[in-house]
Amino acid sequence: MGAALWPPRFNRLRTKLTVLYAGLFVAILFVILSAVYAAVARNAERIVRDELAVSGLVFDRIWSLRSHELESGASVLARDFGFRAAVATEDAATIQSALDNLRTRLGIDAAFVVGLDGRVLAASSKSPARPTDAVLQAIAGQDTSAGVFVMAGTPTRRSRPPS
């Protein structure tokens, strides 16, 4: 019993060949599985990257269409003579009525009219919150007619008629 058990000693050629071929089979199988895994992982990553790129393009297109729709609605309202007269006289009830109509027509949550001095002249009747002074200053400082800002802790899309 004093003989060491490791490394194993194979006395028969058949046993040696069986162990050698089994080890070779396991090694080849491991190499094949590793290659297949790497190919599948690369392919999956490429597919996901392509899908994300396409989804981004679709999102950008939808965002652009919706922004154009919002700008068009705001532009039509801004050119309306009755609305301009209501804003000039600061007739809050008439402005609110026009904003409620705009809100319903465009399917938006809130609509505001902000004066040149930066104060909110009127808001649609179901507006969840009024923009804060910081939001109004941020909007006034931007050159674009559409964008996103945070109002009452919620990201909110904004749009204004082009100048």
Short mmCIF file of N, CA and C in Angstrom, two decimals:
data_model
loop_
_atom_site.label_atom_id
_atom_site.label_comp_id
_atom_site.label_asym_id
_atom_site.label_seq_id
_atom_site.Cartn_x
_atom_site.Cartn_y
_atom_site.Cartn_z
N MET A 1 0.79 -1.19 0.00
CA MET A 1 0.00 0.00 0.00
C MET A 1 0.84 1.27 0.00
N GLY A 2 2.09 1.13 -0.08
CA GLY A 2 2.95 2.29 -0.06
C GLY A 2 3.07 2.96 -1.41
N ALA A 3 2.46 2.37 -2.44
CA ALA A 3 2.54 2.95 -3.79
C ALA A 3 1.65 4.18 -3.89
N ALA A 4 2.13 5.20 -4.57
CA ALA A 4 1.37 6.44 -4.75
C ALA A 4 0.23 6.21 -5.73
N LEU A 5 -0.92 6.85 -5.46
CA LEU A 5 -2.08 6.71 -6.32
C LEU A 5 -2.07 7.72 -7.47
N TRP A 6 -1.26 8.73 -7.33
CA TRP A 6 -1.22 9.75 -8.37
C TRP A 6 0.19 9.94 -8.84
N PRO A 7 0.54 10.07 -10.01
CA PRO A 7 -0.29 9.94 -11.19
C PRO A 7 -0.69 8.48 -11.40
N PRO A 8 -1.85 8.32 -12.00
CA PRO A 8 -2.31 6.94 -12.19
C PRO A 8 -1.41 6.20 -13.18
N ARG A 9 -1.26 4.94 -12.93
CA ARG A 9 -0.45 4.10 -13.81
C ARG A 9 -1.38 3.17 -14.55
N PHE A 10 -1.23 3.19 -15.85
CA PHE A 10 -2.05 2.33 -16.67
C PHE A 10 -1.16 1.21 -17.20
N ASN A 11 -1.52 0.03 -16.84
CA ASN A 11 -0.71 -1.12 -17.22
C ASN A 11 -1.11 -1.67 -18.58
N ARG A 12 -2.30 -1.40 -19.02
CA ARG A 12 -2.78 -1.95 -20.27
C ARG A 12 -2.82 -0.85 -21.33
N LEU A 13 -2.49 -1.18 -22.54
CA LEU A 13 -2.51 -0.24 -23.64
C LEU A 13 -3.94 0.23 -23.93
N ARG A 14 -4.89 -0.65 -23.83
CA ARG A 14 -6.30 -0.31 -24.06
C ARG A 14 -6.75 0.79 -23.09
N THR A 15 -6.38 0.71 -21.83
CA THR A 15 -6.75 1.71 -20.83
C THR A 15 -6.07 3.03 -21.15
N LYS A 16 -4.79 2.98 -21.51
CA LYS A 16 -4.06 4.20 -21.85
C LYS A 16 -4.71 4.92 -23.04
N LEU A 17 -5.03 4.16 -24.09
CA LEU A 17 -5.65 4.76 -25.27
C LEU A 17 -7.04 5.32 -24.97
N THR A 18 -7.82 4.62 -24.16
CA THR A 18 -9.16 5.08 -23.81
C THR A 18 -9.08 6.41 -23.06
N VAL A 19 -8.20 6.49 -22.08
CA VAL A 19 -8.05 7.73 -21.31
C VAL A 19 -7.52 8.85 -22.21
N LEU A 20 -6.56 8.53 -23.07
CA LEU A 20 -6.00 9.54 -23.96
C LEU A 20 -7.07 10.08 -24.92
N TYR A 21 -7.84 9.19 -25.55
CA TYR A 21 -8.90 9.64 -26.47
C TYR A 21 -10.03 10.38 -25.74
N ALA A 22 -10.37 9.95 -24.54
CA ALA A 22 -11.40 10.65 -23.77
C ALA A 22 -10.93 12.07 -23.43
N GLY A 23 -9.68 12.20 -23.03
CA GLY A 23 -9.13 13.53 -22.73
C GLY A 23 -9.07 14.40 -23.97
N LEU A 24 -8.65 13.81 -25.09
CA LEU A 24 -8.60 14.54 -26.34
C LEU A 24 -10.00 14.98 -26.78
N PHE A 25 -10.98 14.10 -26.64
CA PHE A 25 -12.36 14.41 -26.98
C PHE A 25 -12.88 15.57 -26.13
N VAL A 26 -12.61 15.54 -24.83
CA VAL A 26 -13.05 16.61 -23.93
C VAL A 26 -12.37 17.93 -24.30
N ALA A 27 -11.08 17.89 -24.63
CA ALA A 27 -10.36 19.11 -25.00
C ALA A 27 -10.93 19.70 -26.30
N ILE A 28 -11.16 18.85 -27.30
CA ILE A 28 -11.71 19.33 -28.56
C ILE A 28 -13.12 19.87 -28.35
N LEU A 29 -13.91 19.17 -27.56
CA LEU A 29 -15.27 19.64 -27.27
C LEU A 29 -15.24 21.00 -26.59
N PHE A 30 -14.30 21.20 -25.67
CA PHE A 30 -14.17 22.48 -24.98
C PHE A 30 -13.80 23.60 -25.97
N VAL A 31 -12.88 23.32 -26.88
CA VAL A 31 -12.48 24.32 -27.88
C VAL A 31 -13.66 24.66 -28.79
N ILE A 32 -14.40 23.65 -29.23
CA ILE A 32 -15.56 23.89 -30.10
C ILE A 32 -16.62 24.71 -29.37
N LEU A 33 -16.92 24.34 -28.13
CA LEU A 33 -17.92 25.08 -27.36
C LEU A 33 -17.49 26.52 -27.12
N SER A 34 -16.20 26.73 -26.86
CA SER A 34 -15.70 28.09 -26.66
C SER A 34 -15.85 28.92 -27.93
N ALA A 35 -15.53 28.32 -29.07
CA ALA A 35 -15.66 29.04 -30.34
C ALA A 35 -17.12 29.36 -30.64
N VAL A 36 -18.01 28.41 -30.42
CA VAL A 36 -19.44 28.64 -30.66
C VAL A 36 -19.96 29.73 -29.73
N TYR A 37 -19.57 29.68 -28.45
CA TYR A 37 -20.01 30.69 -27.49
C TYR A 37 -19.55 32.08 -27.93
N ALA A 38 -18.28 32.19 -28.33
CA ALA A 38 -17.74 33.49 -28.75
C ALA A 38 -18.49 34.00 -29.98
N ALA A 39 -18.77 33.11 -30.94
CA ALA A 39 -19.48 33.53 -32.16
C ALA A 39 -20.90 33.97 -31.83
N VAL A 40 -21.59 33.23 -30.99
CA VAL A 40 -22.96 33.58 -30.62
C VAL A 40 -22.97 34.90 -29.84
N ALA A 41 -22.03 35.08 -28.93
CA ALA A 41 -21.98 36.32 -28.15
C ALA A 41 -21.72 37.52 -29.06
N ARG A 42 -20.78 37.38 -30.01
CA ARG A 42 -20.50 38.47 -30.95
C ARG A 42 -21.71 38.79 -31.81
N ASN A 43 -22.36 37.75 -32.30
CA ASN A 43 -23.53 37.94 -33.14
C ASN A 43 -24.67 38.61 -32.36
N ALA A 44 -24.90 38.15 -31.14
CA ALA A 44 -25.96 38.74 -30.31
C ALA A 44 -25.66 40.21 -30.02
N GLU A 45 -24.41 40.52 -29.74
CA GLU A 45 -24.04 41.91 -29.47
C GLU A 45 -24.25 42.78 -30.71
N ARG A 46 -23.89 42.26 -31.88
CA ARG A 46 -24.08 43.01 -33.13
C ARG A 46 -25.56 43.24 -33.40
N ILE A 47 -26.37 42.21 -33.19
CA ILE A 47 -27.81 42.33 -33.43
C ILE A 47 -28.43 43.35 -32.48
N VAL A 48 -28.05 43.29 -31.21
CA VAL A 48 -28.59 44.24 -30.23
C VAL A 48 -28.16 45.66 -30.57
N ARG A 49 -26.90 45.84 -30.97
CA ARG A 49 -26.42 47.17 -31.34
C ARG A 49 -27.21 47.71 -32.54
N ASP A 50 -27.42 46.85 -33.54
CA ASP A 50 -28.19 47.28 -34.72
C ASP A 50 -29.63 47.62 -34.35
N GLU A 51 -30.24 46.80 -33.51
CA GLU A 51 -31.63 47.05 -33.09
C GLU A 51 -31.73 48.36 -32.31
N LEU A 52 -30.75 48.62 -31.45
CA LEU A 52 -30.76 49.88 -30.69
C LEU A 52 -30.60 51.08 -31.63
N ALA A 53 -29.76 50.94 -32.63
CA ALA A 53 -29.57 52.03 -33.58
C ALA A 53 -30.87 52.30 -34.34
N VAL A 54 -31.53 51.25 -34.79
CA VAL A 54 -32.79 51.42 -35.51
C VAL A 54 -33.86 52.00 -34.59
N SER A 55 -33.93 51.50 -33.35
CA SER A 55 -34.90 52.03 -32.40
C SER A 55 -34.65 53.50 -32.12
N GLY A 56 -33.38 53.88 -32.04
CA GLY A 56 -33.04 55.29 -31.84
C GLY A 56 -33.50 56.16 -32.99
N LEU A 57 -33.33 55.66 -34.22
CA LEU A 57 -33.79 56.41 -35.39
C LEU A 57 -35.30 56.55 -35.39
N VAL A 58 -35.99 55.47 -35.05
CA VAL A 58 -37.46 55.53 -35.00
C VAL A 58 -37.91 56.51 -33.93
N PHE A 59 -37.28 56.44 -32.74
CA PHE A 59 -37.63 57.36 -31.66
C PHE A 59 -37.39 58.81 -32.09
N ASP A 60 -36.24 59.06 -32.70
CA ASP A 60 -35.94 60.42 -33.16
C ASP A 60 -36.98 60.91 -34.16
N ARG A 61 -37.40 60.03 -35.05
CA ARG A 61 -38.40 60.41 -36.06
C ARG A 61 -39.75 60.71 -35.40
N ILE A 62 -40.16 59.86 -34.48
CA ILE A 62 -41.43 60.09 -33.77
C ILE A 62 -41.34 61.37 -32.95
N TRP A 63 -40.22 61.59 -32.28
CA TRP A 63 -40.02 62.80 -31.49
C TRP A 63 -40.12 64.04 -32.38
N SER A 64 -39.48 63.96 -33.54
CA SER A 64 -39.51 65.09 -34.47
C SER A 64 -40.93 65.36 -34.98
N LEU A 65 -41.65 64.31 -35.32
CA LEU A 65 -43.03 64.49 -35.79
C LEU A 65 -43.92 65.10 -34.71
N ARG A 66 -43.78 64.60 -33.48
CA ARG A 66 -44.60 65.13 -32.38
C ARG A 66 -44.21 66.58 -32.08
N SER A 67 -42.91 66.88 -32.11
CA SER A 67 -42.48 68.26 -31.88
C SER A 67 -43.04 69.19 -32.94
N HIS A 68 -43.01 68.74 -34.18
CA HIS A 68 -43.58 69.55 -35.27
C HIS A 68 -45.08 69.76 -35.06
N GLU A 69 -45.77 68.70 -34.63
CA GLU A 69 -47.21 68.81 -34.37
C GLU A 69 -47.48 69.83 -33.26
N LEU A 70 -46.69 69.75 -32.18
CA LEU A 70 -46.88 70.69 -31.07
C LEU A 70 -46.56 72.13 -31.50
N GLU A 71 -45.46 72.29 -32.24
CA GLU A 71 -45.11 73.63 -32.71
C GLU A 71 -46.18 74.20 -33.64
N SER A 72 -46.71 73.35 -34.50
CA SER A 72 -47.77 73.81 -35.42
C SER A 72 -49.00 74.25 -34.65
N GLY A 73 -49.40 73.45 -33.65
CA GLY A 73 -50.56 73.82 -32.84
C GLY A 73 -50.34 75.12 -32.10
N ALA A 74 -49.15 75.28 -31.52
CA ALA A 74 -48.84 76.52 -30.80
C ALA A 74 -48.77 77.70 -31.77
N SER A 75 -48.24 77.46 -32.95
CA SER A 75 -48.13 78.53 -33.94
C SER A 75 -49.50 79.00 -34.42
N VAL A 76 -50.40 78.05 -34.67
CA VAL A 76 -51.76 78.41 -35.09
C VAL A 76 -52.43 79.25 -34.02
N LEU A 77 -52.30 78.82 -32.76
CA LEU A 77 -52.92 79.58 -31.67
C LEU A 77 -52.28 80.96 -31.54
N ALA A 78 -50.95 81.02 -31.67
CA ALA A 78 -50.25 82.30 -31.52
C ALA A 78 -50.63 83.29 -32.62
N ARG A 79 -51.02 82.81 -33.79
CA ARG A 79 -51.41 83.71 -34.89
C ARG A 79 -52.89 84.10 -34.84
N ASP A 80 -53.66 83.44 -34.00
CA ASP A 80 -55.09 83.74 -33.92
C ASP A 80 -55.30 85.14 -33.36
N PHE A 81 -56.08 85.95 -34.07
CA PHE A 81 -56.29 87.35 -33.66
C PHE A 81 -56.96 87.45 -32.30
N GLY A 82 -57.99 86.64 -32.06
CA GLY A 82 -58.69 86.69 -30.77
C GLY A 82 -57.78 86.31 -29.62
N PHE A 83 -56.91 85.33 -29.84
CA PHE A 83 -55.97 84.92 -28.79
C PHE A 83 -54.95 86.03 -28.53
N ARG A 84 -54.48 86.65 -29.59
CA ARG A 84 -53.53 87.75 -29.43
C ARG A 84 -54.15 88.90 -28.64
N ALA A 85 -55.41 89.18 -28.94
CA ALA A 85 -56.09 90.26 -28.21
C ALA A 85 -56.25 89.89 -26.74
N ALA A 86 -56.56 88.63 -26.46
CA ALA A 86 -56.71 88.18 -25.07
C ALA A 86 -55.39 88.27 -24.33
N VAL A 87 -54.29 87.91 -24.99
CA VAL A 87 -52.97 88.01 -24.35
C VAL A 87 -52.60 89.47 -24.13
N ALA A 88 -52.89 90.32 -25.10
CA ALA A 88 -52.56 91.75 -24.97
C ALA A 88 -53.31 92.39 -23.81
N THR A 89 -54.56 91.98 -23.61
CA THR A 89 -55.36 92.55 -22.51
C THR A 89 -55.26 91.72 -21.24
N GLU A 90 -54.47 90.63 -21.30
CA GLU A 90 -54.30 89.69 -20.18
C GLU A 90 -55.64 89.17 -19.68
N ASP A 91 -56.51 88.81 -20.61
CA ASP A 91 -57.82 88.23 -20.31
C ASP A 91 -57.61 86.74 -19.98
N ALA A 92 -57.41 86.45 -18.69
CA ALA A 92 -57.05 85.10 -18.26
C ALA A 92 -58.09 84.06 -18.63
N ALA A 93 -59.37 84.39 -18.53
CA ALA A 93 -60.42 83.42 -18.84
C ALA A 93 -60.40 83.01 -20.31
N THR A 94 -60.23 83.97 -21.20
CA THR A 94 -60.18 83.67 -22.64
C THR A 94 -58.92 82.89 -22.98
N ILE A 95 -57.81 83.29 -22.39
CA ILE A 95 -56.55 82.57 -22.63
C ILE A 95 -56.67 81.14 -22.13
N GLN A 96 -57.23 80.96 -20.94
CA GLN A 96 -57.39 79.62 -20.38
C GLN A 96 -58.29 78.76 -21.26
N SER A 97 -59.36 79.34 -21.77
CA SER A 97 -60.26 78.62 -22.66
C SER A 97 -59.53 78.17 -23.92
N ALA A 98 -58.74 79.06 -24.50
CA ALA A 98 -57.98 78.71 -25.71
C ALA A 98 -56.94 77.63 -25.41
N LEU A 99 -56.30 77.72 -24.25
CA LEU A 99 -55.31 76.71 -23.87
C LEU A 99 -55.97 75.36 -23.60
N ASP A 100 -57.17 75.37 -22.99
CA ASP A 100 -57.89 74.11 -22.78
C ASP A 100 -58.23 73.46 -24.12
N ASN A 101 -58.66 74.28 -25.07
CA ASN A 101 -58.97 73.77 -26.40
C ASN A 101 -57.71 73.19 -27.06
N LEU A 102 -56.60 73.89 -26.95
CA LEU A 102 -55.33 73.42 -27.51
C LEU A 102 -54.90 72.12 -26.83
N ARG A 103 -55.03 72.07 -25.51
CA ARG A 103 -54.64 70.89 -24.75
C ARG A 103 -55.45 69.67 -25.19
N THR A 104 -56.74 69.85 -25.38
CA THR A 104 -57.60 68.75 -25.81
C THR A 104 -57.26 68.33 -27.24
N ARG A 105 -57.09 69.30 -28.12
CA ARG A 105 -56.84 69.01 -29.53
C ARG A 105 -55.51 68.29 -29.73
N LEU A 106 -54.49 68.66 -28.99
CA LEU A 106 -53.17 68.06 -29.16
C LEU A 106 -52.92 66.87 -28.24
N GLY A 107 -53.82 66.64 -27.28
CA GLY A 107 -53.63 65.52 -26.36
C GLY A 107 -52.46 65.73 -25.42
N ILE A 108 -52.32 66.93 -24.91
CA ILE A 108 -51.22 67.24 -23.99
C ILE A 108 -51.76 67.42 -22.58
N ASP A 109 -50.85 67.36 -21.61
CA ASP A 109 -51.26 67.46 -20.21
C ASP A 109 -51.44 68.90 -19.74
N ALA A 110 -50.63 69.80 -20.27
CA ALA A 110 -50.67 71.17 -19.78
C ALA A 110 -50.28 72.14 -20.89
N ALA A 111 -50.79 73.35 -20.78
CA ALA A 111 -50.43 74.42 -21.70
C ALA A 111 -50.34 75.71 -20.90
N PHE A 112 -49.34 76.52 -21.20
CA PHE A 112 -49.11 77.78 -20.49
C PHE A 112 -48.86 78.89 -21.49
N VAL A 113 -49.18 80.09 -21.08
CA VAL A 113 -48.76 81.27 -21.82
C VAL A 113 -47.84 82.04 -20.89
N VAL A 114 -46.62 82.24 -21.36
CA VAL A 114 -45.61 82.95 -20.58
C VAL A 114 -45.38 84.29 -21.24
N GLY A 115 -45.51 85.35 -20.46
CA GLY A 115 -45.32 86.69 -20.99
C GLY A 115 -43.86 87.01 -21.24
N LEU A 116 -43.63 88.14 -21.89
CA LEU A 116 -42.26 88.56 -22.18
C LEU A 116 -41.47 88.82 -20.91
N ASP A 117 -42.18 89.16 -19.83
CA ASP A 117 -41.50 89.41 -18.56
C ASP A 117 -41.18 88.11 -17.81
N GLY A 118 -41.58 86.96 -18.36
CA GLY A 118 -41.25 85.67 -17.76
C GLY A 118 -42.28 85.13 -16.80
N ARG A 119 -43.39 85.82 -16.62
CA ARG A 119 -44.40 85.30 -15.70
C ARG A 119 -45.48 84.56 -16.49
N VAL A 120 -46.11 83.61 -15.82
CA VAL A 120 -47.17 82.82 -16.44
C VAL A 120 -48.44 83.66 -16.45
N LEU A 121 -48.94 83.98 -17.64
CA LEU A 121 -50.18 84.76 -17.75
C LEU A 121 -51.40 83.90 -17.50
N ALA A 122 -51.37 82.68 -18.00
CA ALA A 122 -52.50 81.77 -17.82
C ALA A 122 -52.03 80.35 -18.11
N ALA A 123 -52.80 79.40 -17.58
CA ALA A 123 -52.50 77.98 -17.80
C ALA A 123 -53.80 77.27 -18.09
N SER A 124 -53.69 76.12 -18.76
CA SER A 124 -54.89 75.33 -19.01
C SER A 124 -55.45 74.87 -17.67
N SER A 125 -56.75 74.63 -17.63
CA SER A 125 -57.42 74.37 -16.35
C SER A 125 -56.96 73.08 -15.69
N LYS A 126 -56.50 72.10 -16.45
CA LYS A 126 -56.10 70.83 -15.85
C LYS A 126 -54.60 70.65 -15.80
N SER A 127 -53.86 71.73 -15.79
CA SER A 127 -52.41 71.64 -15.72
C SER A 127 -52.02 71.06 -14.37
N PRO A 128 -51.19 70.00 -14.36
CA PRO A 128 -50.84 69.36 -13.10
C PRO A 128 -49.99 70.24 -12.19
N ALA A 129 -49.19 71.11 -12.77
CA ALA A 129 -48.34 71.99 -11.97
C ALA A 129 -47.97 73.19 -12.82
N ARG A 130 -47.56 74.24 -12.14
CA ARG A 130 -47.11 75.43 -12.86
C ARG A 130 -45.59 75.40 -12.89
N PRO A 131 -45.00 75.92 -13.96
CA PRO A 131 -43.54 75.92 -14.02
C PRO A 131 -42.95 76.85 -12.97
N THR A 132 -41.84 76.45 -12.41
CA THR A 132 -41.15 77.27 -11.42
C THR A 132 -40.37 78.37 -12.12
N ASP A 133 -39.87 79.32 -11.33
CA ASP A 133 -39.07 80.41 -11.90
C ASP A 133 -37.82 79.87 -12.58
N ALA A 134 -37.20 78.84 -11.99
CA ALA A 134 -36.00 78.26 -12.59
C ALA A 134 -36.31 77.65 -13.95
N VAL A 135 -37.44 77.00 -14.06
CA VAL A 135 -37.85 76.41 -15.34
C VAL A 135 -38.10 77.51 -16.36
N LEU A 136 -38.79 78.56 -15.95
CA LEU A 136 -39.08 79.67 -16.86
C LEU A 136 -37.80 80.34 -17.34
N GLN A 137 -36.82 80.49 -16.45
CA GLN A 137 -35.54 81.09 -16.85
C GLN A 137 -34.80 80.18 -17.82
N ALA A 138 -34.86 78.87 -17.56
CA ALA A 138 -34.19 77.92 -18.46
C ALA A 138 -34.83 77.93 -19.84
N ILE A 139 -36.15 78.01 -19.88
CA ILE A 139 -36.85 78.06 -21.16
C ILE A 139 -36.51 79.34 -21.90
N ALA A 140 -36.49 80.45 -21.19
CA ALA A 140 -36.22 81.74 -21.83
C ALA A 140 -34.80 81.79 -22.39
N GLY A 141 -33.88 81.07 -21.78
CA GLY A 141 -32.49 81.10 -22.22
C GLY A 141 -32.19 80.20 -23.40
N GLN A 142 -33.14 79.39 -23.83
CA GLN A 142 -32.90 78.46 -24.93
C GLN A 142 -33.36 79.05 -26.25
N ASP A 143 -32.60 78.75 -27.28
CA ASP A 143 -32.93 79.27 -28.60
C ASP A 143 -33.88 78.35 -29.36
N THR A 144 -33.94 77.09 -28.98
CA THR A 144 -34.77 76.14 -29.73
C THR A 144 -36.23 76.31 -29.35
N SER A 145 -37.08 75.90 -30.26
CA SER A 145 -38.52 76.05 -30.00
C SER A 145 -39.09 74.85 -29.28
N ALA A 146 -38.33 73.77 -29.13
CA ALA A 146 -38.82 72.58 -28.44
C ALA A 146 -37.70 72.00 -27.59
N GLY A 147 -38.08 71.25 -26.57
CA GLY A 147 -37.09 70.63 -25.71
C GLY A 147 -37.75 69.93 -24.54
N VAL A 148 -36.93 69.58 -23.55
CA VAL A 148 -37.40 68.88 -22.37
C VAL A 148 -36.91 69.64 -21.14
N PHE A 149 -37.77 69.75 -20.15
CA PHE A 149 -37.38 70.32 -18.86
C PHE A 149 -38.08 69.53 -17.78
N VAL A 150 -37.66 69.73 -16.54
CA VAL A 150 -38.26 69.01 -15.41
C VAL A 150 -39.22 69.96 -14.71
N MET A 151 -40.46 69.50 -14.56
CA MET A 151 -41.48 70.29 -13.87
C MET A 151 -42.16 69.38 -12.86
N ALA A 152 -42.14 69.77 -11.60
CA ALA A 152 -42.71 68.98 -10.50
C ALA A 152 -42.10 67.58 -10.47
N GLY A 153 -40.79 67.50 -10.73
CA GLY A 153 -40.09 66.22 -10.66
C GLY A 153 -40.30 65.30 -11.85
N THR A 154 -40.98 65.77 -12.88
CA THR A 154 -41.27 64.93 -14.04
C THR A 154 -40.69 65.56 -15.29
N PRO A 155 -39.95 64.78 -16.10
CA PRO A 155 -39.48 65.33 -17.38
C PRO A 155 -40.69 65.70 -18.24
N THR A 156 -40.66 66.90 -18.79
CA THR A 156 -41.79 67.43 -19.54
C THR A 156 -41.30 67.98 -20.87
N ARG A 157 -42.02 67.66 -21.92
CA ARG A 157 -41.68 68.20 -23.24
C ARG A 157 -42.27 69.59 -23.36
N ARG A 158 -41.53 70.48 -23.95
CA ARG A 158 -42.06 71.82 -24.16
C ARG A 158 -41.96 72.17 -25.63
N SER A 159 -42.83 73.05 -26.02
CA SER A 159 -42.83 73.53 -27.39
C SER A 159 -43.37 74.94 -27.39
N ARG A 160 -42.84 75.74 -28.27
CA ARG A 160 -43.35 77.09 -28.43
C ARG A 160 -43.36 77.39 -29.92
N PRO A 161 -44.19 78.33 -30.31
CA PRO A 161 -44.20 78.66 -31.74
C PRO A 161 -42.87 79.28 -32.14
N PRO A 162 -42.39 78.96 -33.32
CA PRO A 162 -41.14 79.57 -33.77
C PRO A 162 -41.27 81.08 -33.81
N SER A 163 -40.20 81.75 -33.48
CA SER A 163 -40.21 83.23 -33.44
C SER A 163 -40.31 83.81 -34.82
#
